[in-house]
XYZ file of C-alpha atoms in Angstrom:
684
model
C 23.158 -25.961 1.058
C 21.427 -23.897 -1.634
C 22.326 -20.241 -1.516
C 19.204 -18.253 -2.087
C 19.576 -14.907 -3.789
C 17.812 -11.851 -2.486
C 14.055 -11.803 -3.053
C 12.498 -8.953 -5.036
C 11.359 -5.903 -3.135
C 7.673 -6.673 -3.767
C 8.086 -9.976 -1.817
C 9.152 -8.172 1.341
C 6.467 -5.575 0.795
C 3.703 -8.199 0.724
C 4.877 -10.525 3.468
C 7.082 -8.698 5.918
C 5.153 -5.549 6.827
C 4.366 -4.833 10.371
C 0.703 -4.057 10.891
C 0.588 -0.520 12.028
C -3.090 -0.351 12.397
C -3.878 -2.558 15.396
C -4.425 -0.915 18.715
C -1.662 -2.901 20.533
C 0.878 -1.031 18.440
C -0.653 2.347 18.017
C -2.742 3.144 21.020
C -2.481 0.346 23.566
C 1.180 -0.593 23.532
C 3.986 0.484 25.803
C 7.728 0.682 25.564
C 9.541 -2.412 26.796
C 12.002 -0.426 28.911
C 13.593 -1.349 32.253
C 12.057 0.522 35.179
C 14.140 3.426 36.385
C 12.621 4.448 39.754
C 14.863 7.466 40.214
C 13.490 9.305 37.110
C 9.927 10.504 36.505
C 10.017 10.648 32.675
C 6.664 12.543 32.616
C 8.308 15.478 34.317
C 10.769 16.104 31.516
C 10.568 19.634 29.971
C 8.175 19.652 27.084
C 10.947 20.597 24.567
C 13.139 17.692 25.771
C 10.241 15.207 25.582
C 9.328 16.329 22.087
C 12.952 16.038 21.010
C 12.909 12.427 22.305
C 9.675 11.809 20.372
C 11.272 13.110 17.208
C 13.874 10.341 17.208
C 11.214 7.574 17.195
C 9.462 5.914 14.330
C 5.734 6.608 13.880
C 4.889 3.306 15.509
C 7.065 3.964 18.583
C 5.826 7.583 18.860
C 2.248 6.335 18.940
C 3.150 3.590 21.476
C 4.878 6.086 23.784
C 1.950 8.467 23.506
C -0.304 5.772 24.921
C 1.497 5.523 28.201
C -0.018 8.604 29.898
C -2.094 11.677 29.265
C 0.882 14.023 29.253
C 2.720 12.024 26.649
C -0.478 11.670 24.560
C -0.637 15.453 24.357
C 3.087 15.856 23.602
C 3.061 12.982 21.120
C 0.382 14.737 19.071
C 2.483 17.864 18.580
C 2.236 19.002 14.925
C 5.976 19.281 14.611
C 6.317 15.510 15.121
C 3.940 14.667 12.323
C 5.054 16.850 9.431
C 6.157 13.808 7.422
C 5.206 10.119 7.594
C 6.872 7.172 5.863
C 4.475 4.191 5.959
C 6.181 2.033 3.373
C 7.505 -0.515 5.906
C 4.016 -0.991 7.434
C 0.730 -2.450 6.482
C -1.205 0.788 6.122
C -4.972 0.087 5.989
C -8.165 1.847 6.967
C -7.717 0.881 10.620
C -4.293 2.348 10.658
C -5.538 5.551 8.949
C -8.270 5.988 11.561
C -5.712 5.598 14.338
C -3.394 8.220 12.733
C -5.929 10.648 11.438
C -6.078 12.811 14.576
C -2.316 13.338 14.405
C -2.167 14.201 10.707
C -3.928 17.527 10.509
C -0.586 19.200 9.803
C 1.038 16.406 7.775
C 2.950 17.741 4.772
C 4.754 14.720 3.273
C 3.594 11.083 3.036
C 5.135 7.872 1.658
C 3.184 4.617 1.283
C 2.904 1.475 -0.848
C 0.054 -0.195 -2.688
C -3.441 0.519 -3.896
C -5.045 -0.628 -0.638
C -2.965 1.950 1.235
C -4.191 4.557 -1.263
C -7.768 3.710 -0.286
C -6.807 4.171 3.418
C -4.923 7.392 2.724
C -8.175 9.272 2.020
C -9.214 8.641 5.604
C -6.166 10.487 7.036
C -7.799 13.906 6.478
C -4.394 15.399 5.911
C -5.643 18.392 3.984
C -2.341 20.303 4.170
C -0.302 17.634 2.377
C 2.267 19.076 -0.021
C 3.958 15.831 -1.052
C 2.648 12.343 -1.783
C 5.014 9.413 -2.728
C 3.415 6.099 -3.682
C 5.144 2.838 -4.712
C 3.693 -0.416 -6.139
C 0.374 1.105 -7.124
C -0.386 -1.085 -10.112
C -4.018 -1.734 -8.952
C -4.732 1.953 -8.392
C -7.744 3.111 -10.376
C -8.724 6.503 -11.746
C -11.401 6.850 -9.096
C -9.066 6.457 -6.102
C -6.294 8.507 -7.745
C -8.729 11.342 -8.441
C -10.187 11.150 -4.946
C -6.689 11.541 -3.494
C -5.717 14.578 -5.515
C -9.159 16.212 -5.151
C -8.740 16.202 -1.374
C -5.273 17.735 -1.371
C -5.320 20.957 -3.349
C -2.090 22.170 -1.705
C 0.018 19.404 -3.307
C 3.321 20.446 -4.707
C 4.868 17.000 -5.333
C 2.999 13.942 -6.652
C 5.112 10.853 -7.257
C 3.582 7.508 -8.312
C 6.363 5.259 -9.351
C 8.508 2.081 -9.305
C 5.923 -0.056 -11.130
C 3.235 0.537 -13.757
C 0.123 2.525 -13.050
C -1.623 1.359 -16.220
C -5.110 1.757 -14.766
C -4.566 5.495 -14.484
C -5.798 7.412 -17.543
C -5.486 10.906 -18.948
C -8.747 11.781 -17.237
C -7.086 11.355 -13.878
C -4.192 13.547 -14.943
C -6.694 16.305 -15.856
C -8.061 15.991 -12.353
C -4.563 16.713 -11.053
C -4.398 19.840 -13.174
C -7.797 21.079 -12.017
C -7.298 20.333 -8.319
C -3.578 21.018 -7.697
C -2.642 24.474 -9.009
C 0.459 24.629 -6.809
C 1.953 21.437 -8.268
C 5.675 21.679 -8.921
C 6.628 18.095 -9.541
C 4.651 15.302 -11.243
C 6.074 11.795 -11.737
C 3.902 8.988 -13.080
C 5.159 5.541 -14.083
C 3.470 3.203 -16.541
C 0.436 5.322 -17.407
C -1.016 3.750 -20.553
C -1.722 7.129 -22.240
C -1.003 10.755 -21.659
C -3.009 12.655 -24.258
C -2.883 16.208 -25.421
C -5.931 17.288 -23.330
C -4.256 16.107 -20.134
C -0.988 17.832 -20.965
C -2.730 21.050 -22.020
C -4.698 21.007 -18.745
C -1.458 20.792 -16.789
C 0.016 23.651 -18.850
C -3.022 25.827 -18.198
C -3.659 25.195 -14.522
C -0.262 24.206 -13.031
C 1.779 27.238 -13.884
C 4.454 26.394 -11.263
C 5.215 22.960 -12.684
C 8.967 22.573 -12.837
C 9.498 18.822 -13.237
C 7.503 16.225 -15.125
C 8.117 12.513 -15.543
C 5.944 10.228 -17.669
C 7.926 7.022 -17.229
C 7.328 3.779 -19.176
C 4.172 5.197 -20.671
C 2.490 3.478 -23.577
C 1.723 6.748 -25.427
C 2.548 10.364 -24.767
C 1.485 13.229 -26.984
C 4.929 14.524 -27.656
C 3.698 17.669 -29.499
C 1.498 18.811 -26.620
C 4.500 18.776 -24.229
C 5.641 21.909 -26.027
C 2.991 23.788 -24.031
C 4.582 23.004 -20.597
C 6.536 26.269 -20.771
C 7.445 26.275 -17.077
C 8.996 22.843 -17.012
C 12.767 22.692 -16.393
C 13.157 18.929 -16.163
C 11.347 16.399 -18.311
C 11.679 12.642 -18.254
C 10.008 10.303 -20.685
C 12.338 7.335 -19.949
C 10.918 4.082 -21.237
C 8.145 5.769 -23.154
C 6.966 3.976 -26.291
C 5.445 4.991 -29.601
C 7.041 8.449 -29.687
C 7.507 10.315 -32.969
C 10.999 11.576 -32.461
C 11.040 14.006 -35.334
C 7.962 15.741 -33.929
C 9.268 15.492 -30.364
C 12.645 17.133 -31.147
C 10.929 20.067 -32.891
C 8.378 20.577 -30.095
C 10.686 20.110 -27.145
C 13.336 22.410 -28.485
C 10.789 25.192 -28.004
C 10.660 24.586 -24.211
C 12.558 27.688 -23.271
C 12.877 26.707 -19.614
C 14.049 23.146 -20.226
C 17.379 22.391 -18.501
C 17.391 18.615 -18.205
C 15.842 15.986 -20.537
C 15.779 12.250 -19.842
C 15.139 10.002 -22.852
C 16.613 6.833 -21.421
C 15.382 3.365 -22.559
C 13.667 4.816 -25.692
C 14.326 4.536 -29.404
C 15.582 8.138 -29.778
C 17.969 8.582 -32.716
C 21.099 10.602 -33.295
C 19.417 13.272 -35.414
C 16.818 13.988 -32.729
C 19.543 14.260 -30.086
C 21.510 16.697 -32.249
C 18.417 18.770 -33.028
C 17.631 19.117 -29.321
C 21.188 20.057 -28.479
C 21.427 22.683 -31.196
C 17.931 24.193 -30.819
C 17.154 24.080 -27.110
C 18.285 27.372 -25.728
C 18.778 26.477 -22.085
C 19.187 22.720 -22.215
C 22.257 21.592 -20.262
C 21.839 17.796 -19.797
C 20.323 15.178 -22.094
C 20.352 11.662 -20.632
C 20.043 8.772 -23.036
C 20.918 5.567 -21.195
C 20.230 2.222 -22.957
C 18.968 3.839 -26.211
C 19.998 1.243 -28.788
C 19.250 3.302 -31.952
C 21.174 6.302 -30.697
C 24.114 4.249 -29.414
C 24.403 2.496 -32.804
C 24.486 5.781 -34.676
C 26.541 7.923 -32.340
C 30.248 8.623 -32.443
C 31.749 8.255 -28.942
C 34.136 11.118 -29.612
C 31.373 13.682 -29.675
C 29.329 12.400 -26.724
C 31.117 14.239 -24.000
C 30.222 17.910 -24.576
C 28.282 19.746 -27.218
C 28.776 23.493 -26.788
C 28.409 23.221 -23.084
C 25.507 20.810 -23.266
C 26.245 17.378 -21.826
C 24.985 14.064 -23.163
C 25.030 11.143 -20.715
C 24.770 7.707 -22.274
C 26.119 4.233 -21.968
C 28.871 5.086 -24.441
C 29.899 8.425 -22.943
C 31.976 9.140 -19.906
C 29.191 9.941 -17.523
C 31.423 10.949 -14.605
C 33.233 13.607 -16.677
C 29.962 14.736 -18.141
C 28.425 15.365 -14.766
C 31.648 16.990 -13.437
C 31.812 19.449 -16.339
C 28.592 21.031 -15.077
C 30.212 22.454 -11.919
C 33.987 21.939 -11.951
C 37.182 21.472 -13.887
C 37.230 17.877 -15.247
C 40.997 17.490 -15.478
C 41.278 16.108 -11.927
C 38.075 14.096 -11.905
C 38.507 10.348 -11.646
C 35.446 8.362 -10.624
C 33.989 10.757 -8.057
C 31.983 13.430 -9.817
C 29.098 13.218 -7.434
C 31.403 12.926 -4.417
C 33.360 16.020 -5.546
C 30.136 17.949 -5.972
C 29.004 17.010 -2.459
C 32.303 18.249 -1.012
C 32.184 21.633 -2.659
C 32.026 24.358 0.023
C 30.346 26.823 -2.325
C 27.542 25.499 -4.467
C 24.940 27.515 -6.366
C 21.287 26.561 -6.243
C 21.005 25.811 -9.954
C 23.868 23.330 -9.934
C 22.461 21.654 -6.820
C 19.114 21.338 -8.533
C 20.596 19.884 -11.735
C 22.843 17.340 -10.078
C 20.079 16.230 -7.723
C 17.835 15.617 -10.707
C 20.612 13.724 -12.494
C 21.017 11.534 -9.440
C 17.309 10.833 -9.342
C 16.843 9.855 -13.018
C 20.150 7.937 -13.238
C 19.242 5.867 -10.200
C 15.842 5.048 -11.645
C 17.099 4.085 -15.073
C 20.031 2.086 -13.697
C 17.658 0.163 -11.390
C 15.334 -0.596 -14.341
C 18.286 -1.692 -16.497
C 19.713 -3.925 -13.779
C 16.384 -5.705 -13.478
C 16.174 -6.484 -17.233
C 19.928 -7.128 -17.419
C 20.376 -6.723 -21.186
C 23.462 -8.266 -22.709
C 24.496 -5.071 -24.405
C 25.108 -3.413 -21.034
C 27.834 -5.857 -19.933
C 30.699 -3.568 -20.936
C 28.972 -0.518 -19.421
C 28.654 -2.186 -15.961
C 32.328 -3.076 -15.887
C 33.572 0.178 -17.369
C 31.584 2.699 -15.317
C 28.200 1.336 -14.177
C 29.435 -0.260 -10.957
C 31.228 2.876 -9.839
C 28.168 5.021 -10.705
C 25.953 2.901 -8.528
C 28.373 3.092 -5.614
C 28.591 6.853 -5.936
C 24.734 7.140 -5.996
C 24.570 5.059 -2.797
C 26.244 8.050 -1.063
C 23.478 10.480 -2.245
C 21.639 12.559 0.304
C 18.364 11.551 -1.378
C 16.951 8.419 0.323
C 15.176 7.160 -2.771
C 18.384 7.394 -4.762
C 20.195 5.355 -2.053
C 17.510 2.667 -2.196
C 17.552 2.315 -5.924
C 21.321 2.277 -6.185
C 21.664 -0.340 -3.488
C 18.905 -2.386 -5.124
C 20.677 -2.131 -8.483
C 23.990 -3.282 -6.889
C 22.181 -6.314 -5.416
C 20.550 -7.082 -8.695
C 23.023 -6.485 -11.485
C 25.645 -8.876 -10.053
C 23.138 -11.776 -10.351
C 22.907 -13.419 -13.752
C 20.750 -16.455 -12.736
C 18.191 -15.825 -10.012
C 16.985 -19.405 -9.851
C 20.416 -20.992 -9.409
C 21.993 -18.146 -7.447
C 24.752 -17.519 -10.009
C 26.753 -14.309 -9.716
C 28.729 -12.565 -12.478
C 32.240 -12.649 -11.045
C 33.507 -9.671 -13.023
C 30.692 -7.430 -11.962
C 31.050 -8.574 -8.341
C 34.743 -7.885 -8.495
C 34.049 -4.394 -9.856
C 31.952 -3.677 -6.795
C 34.575 -5.106 -4.449
C 37.474 -3.278 -6.203
C 35.816 0.150 -5.696
C 35.022 -0.340 -2.007
C 31.494 -1.524 -2.512
C 31.344 -3.816 0.487
C 32.304 -1.026 2.828
C 29.755 1.329 1.266
C 27.000 -1.357 1.644
C 28.000 -1.935 5.224
C 28.008 1.852 5.898
C 24.581 2.272 4.384
C 23.111 -0.661 6.306
C 24.683 0.531 9.593
C 23.652 4.157 9.088
C 19.934 3.281 9.230
C 19.361 2.233 12.858
C 15.830 1.166 13.808
C 13.572 3.660 15.440
C 15.070 6.946 14.170
C 12.445 8.817 12.200
C 15.032 10.285 9.872
C 16.505 7.059 8.758
C 15.726 4.876 5.765
C 15.083 1.267 6.686
C 14.430 0.300 3.045
C 17.955 1.500 2.087
C 19.263 -0.774 4.852
C 17.332 -3.688 3.414
C 18.716 -3.143 -0.039
C 22.313 -2.756 1.316
C 22.007 -5.977 3.228
C 20.614 -7.583 0.081
C 23.689 -6.477 -1.822
C 25.902 -8.142 0.696
C 23.767 -11.331 0.546
C 24.182 -11.523 -3.252
C 27.930 -10.640 -3.201
C 28.573 -13.321 -0.567
C 27.403 -16.033 -3.051
C 30.764 -15.968 -4.803
C 33.400 -18.155 -3.176
C 36.107 -15.655 -3.976
C 34.222 -12.767 -2.432
C 33.650 -14.169 1.023
C 37.165 -13.337 2.203
C 36.852 -9.764 0.886
C 33.651 -9.233 2.918
C 35.326 -10.717 6.008
C 38.441 -8.575 5.668
C 36.484 -5.279 5.941
C 34.548 -6.361 8.976
C 31.503 -7.499 7.094
C 30.762 -10.515 9.233
C 30.728 -8.616 12.533
C 28.653 -5.879 10.916
C 26.044 -8.392 9.692
C 25.797 -9.960 13.133
C 25.356 -6.480 14.635
C 22.550 -5.739 12.152
C 20.610 -8.752 13.444
C 20.876 -7.547 17.045
C 20.000 -3.965 16.002
C 16.743 -4.575 14.159
C 13.497 -5.799 15.729
C 11.040 -8.475 14.700
C 9.136 -5.987 12.554
C 12.144 -5.559 10.229
C 12.069 -8.886 8.520
C 13.570 -7.600 5.268
C 16.845 -6.574 6.911
C 16.981 -9.713 9.022
C 16.323 -12.088 6.140
C 19.041 -10.507 4.038
C 21.560 -10.325 6.895
C 20.934 -13.962 7.841
C 21.180 -14.984 4.189
C 24.557 -13.291 3.839
C 25.795 -15.030 7.005
C 24.506 -18.310 5.691
C 26.635 -17.856 2.510
C 29.665 -16.828 4.510
C 29.282 -19.711 6.950
C 29.718 -22.149 4.085
C 33.386 -21.133 4.040
C 35.503 -22.773 6.702
C 37.468 -19.696 7.731
C 34.478 -17.425 7.565
C 32.409 -19.837 9.638
C 34.863 -19.393 12.480
C 34.585 -15.665 12.196
C 30.764 -15.869 12.286
C 30.973 -17.850 15.552
C 33.521 -15.450 17.063
C 31.338 -12.465 16.208
C 28.387 -13.819 18.127
C 26.679 -15.180 15.036
C 25.545 -18.467 16.628
C 23.583 -16.612 19.323
C 22.148 -14.102 16.778
C 20.987 -16.879 14.361
C 19.470 -19.023 17.084
C 17.613 -15.947 18.287
C 16.121 -15.562 14.794
C 15.211 -19.242 14.583
C 13.579 -19.170 17.985
C 11.768 -15.857 17.989
C 10.809 -14.737 14.420
C 7.723 -15.814 12.560
C 8.544 -14.620 9.054
C 9.410 -17.647 6.979
C 12.220 -15.897 5.038
C 14.051 -15.095 8.289
C 13.499 -18.653 9.647
C 14.787 -20.243 6.425
C 17.942 -18.241 6.235
C 18.656 -18.557 9.939
C 18.307 -22.343 9.733
C 20.461 -22.430 6.564
C 23.114 -20.436 8.313
C 23.105 -22.760 11.285
C 23.294 -25.760 8.894
C 26.351 -24.274 7.212
C 27.977 -23.429 10.539
C 27.526 -27.063 11.612
C 28.886 -28.489 8.389
C 32.548 -28.051 9.330
C 32.708 -30.687 12.086
C 36.097 -31.973 11.079
C 37.824 -28.557 11.054
C 36.288 -26.476 13.861
C 34.075 -26.698 16.936
C 31.077 -24.822 15.441
C 28.984 -27.984 15.278
C 29.263 -28.516 19.032
C 28.904 -24.794 19.743
C 25.577 -24.600 17.914
C 24.265 -27.515 19.915
C 25.314 -25.904 23.160
C 23.567 -22.689 22.379
C 20.372 -22.458 24.547
C 17.292 -23.309 22.585
C 19.049 -24.009 19.295
C 18.104 -27.650 18.833
C 14.620 -27.120 20.139
C 14.065 -24.280 17.669
C 15.248 -26.306 14.736
C 13.067 -29.242 15.728
C 10.066 -26.909 15.840
C 10.892 -25.467 12.427
C 10.454 -28.920 10.873
C 6.721 -28.359 11.440
C 6.673 -25.100 9.438
C 4.040 -24.620 6.725
C 6.842 -23.565 4.342
C 8.905 -26.216 2.618
C 12.025 -24.077 2.447
C 12.003 -23.699 6.246
C 11.427 -27.376 6.813
C 14.201 -28.288 4.379
C 16.845 -26.029 6.010
C 15.878 -27.036 9.493
C 16.181 -30.713 8.571
C 19.545 -29.976 6.938
C 20.776 -28.282 10.046
C 19.679 -31.192 12.238
C 21.410 -33.587 9.851
C 24.699 -31.784 10.189
C 24.352 -31.397 13.948
C 23.592 -35.071 14.431
C 27.163 -36.017 13.607
C 28.199 -34.730 17.041
C 27.557 -37.359 19.760
C 26.246 -34.849 22.275
C 23.998 -33.119 19.755
C 22.635 -36.466 18.533
C 21.239 -37.269 22.002
C 20.132 -33.711 22.667
C 18.118 -33.683 19.422
C 16.381 -36.898 20.420
C 15.664 -35.449 23.876
C 14.064 -32.433 22.175
C 11.559 -34.783 20.398
C 13.636 -34.704 17.250
C 12.968 -38.284 16.374
C 9.229 -37.825 16.453
C 9.489 -34.587 14.480
C 11.750 -36.035 11.782
C 9.641 -39.246 11.352
C 6.616 -36.999 10.897
C 8.573 -34.980 8.328
C 9.628 -38.053 6.387
C 6.070 -39.331 6.474
C 4.769 -36.098 4.986
C 7.449 -35.319 2.337
C 7.009 -38.136 -0.156
C 5.744 -35.654 -2.698
C 8.096 -32.852 -1.700
C 11.360 -31.688 -3.372
C 14.496 -33.828 -3.547
C 16.228 -31.480 -1.198
C 13.676 -31.903 1.570
C 13.500 -35.644 1.167
C 17.310 -35.977 1.281
C 17.669 -33.803 4.377
C 14.787 -35.394 6.257
C 16.135 -38.935 5.635
C 19.677 -37.734 6.314
C 18.756 -36.305 9.667
C 17.173 -39.630 10.690
C 20.278 -41.429 9.421
C 22.473 -39.241 11.614
C 20.251 -39.950 14.651
C 20.221 -43.668 13.971
C 23.924 -43.876 14.624
C 22.826 -44.178 18.215
C 21.281 -47.580 19.042
C 18.650 -45.971 21.307
C 17.644 -43.578 18.544
C 17.428 -46.394 16.031
C 14.968 -48.204 18.303
C 13.012 -44.930 18.781
C 12.812 -44.429 14.996
C 11.316 -47.921 14.596
C 8.968 -47.374 17.518
C 7.709 -44.110 15.988
C 6.891 -45.859 12.723
C 9.781 -44.415 10.792
C 10.697 -47.551 8.802
C 7.683 -47.618 6.508
C 7.860 -44.033 5.324
C 11.624 -44.374 4.744
C 10.999 -47.489 2.550
C 8.250 -45.510 0.673
C 10.623 -42.655 0.180
C 13.240 -44.940 -1.364
C 10.737 -46.662 -3.608
C 9.389 -43.349 -4.854
C 12.706 -42.511 -6.498
C 11.851 -43.585 -10.033
C 14.107 -41.070 -11.801
C 17.709 -42.111 -11.702
C 19.785 -39.071 -10.595
C 22.519 -38.277 -8.120
C 20.070 -36.621 -5.803
C 17.625 -39.496 -5.742
C 20.393 -42.062 -5.376
C 21.657 -40.098 -2.437
C 18.159 -40.294 -0.862
C 18.120 -44.037 -1.412
C 21.583 -44.599 0.088
C 20.588 -42.532 3.058
C 17.391 -44.499 3.557
C 19.145 -47.850 3.252
C 21.874 -46.902 5.806
C 19.173 -45.659 8.192
C 17.322 -49.015 7.977
C 20.495 -50.978 8.595
């Protein structure tokens, strides 16, 4: 069966969000808990009840609040709504209206998409201090300006991950005029940041400490000299910069401690000018800067008079470690060693946290583009850097690092090809265990957890499990049991985690030994549960594919029979052949084909109306992919080994569409010949 590689994060964003805005979830729902007659939960002390509320997600808090008047009052306590992460949900105007009464004291907000930005205005969260937005490519100046104008107490404004090319310098000036307390500004993909916008920030945002203009088309490099309060500046991916002018201007930033020039055309002379002239500069990051890397001498990249340069050709781990400790005993754990320090000063914490942030962002971007010149970097130190960043205390850093791990090992997305050396580098440094730990450390429902990090971690396991040589390594560290446990842990609203976990199990189930372990770990029951109960097509497809792979080892283990014996398994697969999505129909038909080689399963499939379903599938798939045609015809062939089923196939009108399917194979290929052979044997 085809091993599908992890979908991009935007796919899950568009299709797998739970709708947070309808009343059944926010105001009219109730917890599905068993009745405990001995306890009156409404009589709990207020502090205890609020503590319980604090462990719940925003959706579950709202649901519990709807159960009675006392809980509605407690559930609206300001301390429960100081921060809100709406990225996993469909946040629209209806949701905003439902949440607005609870958000008067909201201080930090995360959401995705321009439509959510429209809804965000309705929240009336006037005390917001932090806004984090992802996938805001359609966001306009008008909406952006309306957001900042309503939140004059903002200290952190982060619009990132993709381009915001509809935001102009005029909108940035609005930020300057309306948000005088701003400390951190991060904008990705703005088409132009002109001098007027930068000068407005310098004049009105006197507390501005960190600025990021990422992947911008044009930035007035000379005007940045006026941001005298800025300690950390990132212009990673910026284009059309005059580096001679930039080096002169930025060396006058007396507060500047960290500068990120990654993915730009900065040259060696500009780097040396900045290092020699910037009084307080400690870290200059220049990842994937081809001009600089071609001109630089690796021997002088480590330390320049106490100022560290981090690049693809330098030893990044030692460079980071030199900022806060003796480097003689550092191996590959600079960030780990820093986290273990019992005594840490605020400045070092601030610097290393910023380094984690910008490194994770640049490594994520580099992994997506996958330039050939980075091959040596990934094997030499990139893999270990990503694994170290996955242990960061910053949730966004964890997400990006896990995403990069899942992405950089893949060299052909369409054909699910994995770079063996990169995958082995992850395995060699304990990457499987780290991915498992990250996925397991994010249980559903807890407000403090990061479900998106769990998704990316599960995605990393999905991609690593493509390699035949890596399946055993995943199994040896308990990966199979952990993946099964993830399925049971997450609810139907967490399709991203479930799709990735099921996809990893599908890959693992293709191996004979691993398939036995999947069955022993309760994988059959977990996968049948997904096939029966979950509506998201990605989850359905991967669950059906996993069941197909489990049933493909009929000669060597009992999984084929075990799948058929699982309650509802065959009925669920038959129903999936009616799916609107071809991938789901194909994998369901493939599973039925494999299962039909067991005598008991063959008759049970027929009893579940499998003959009728598969004849209908064959009739409708004449213009579909080779894979679907082959599996549909193959499943009927398997059923036709029973005389009663053969008669039923003819009675349902299955002969004519099978003949049509065979005659349509005009291109001579192995796949089409396989379809023809299958059809002919069915007709016999």
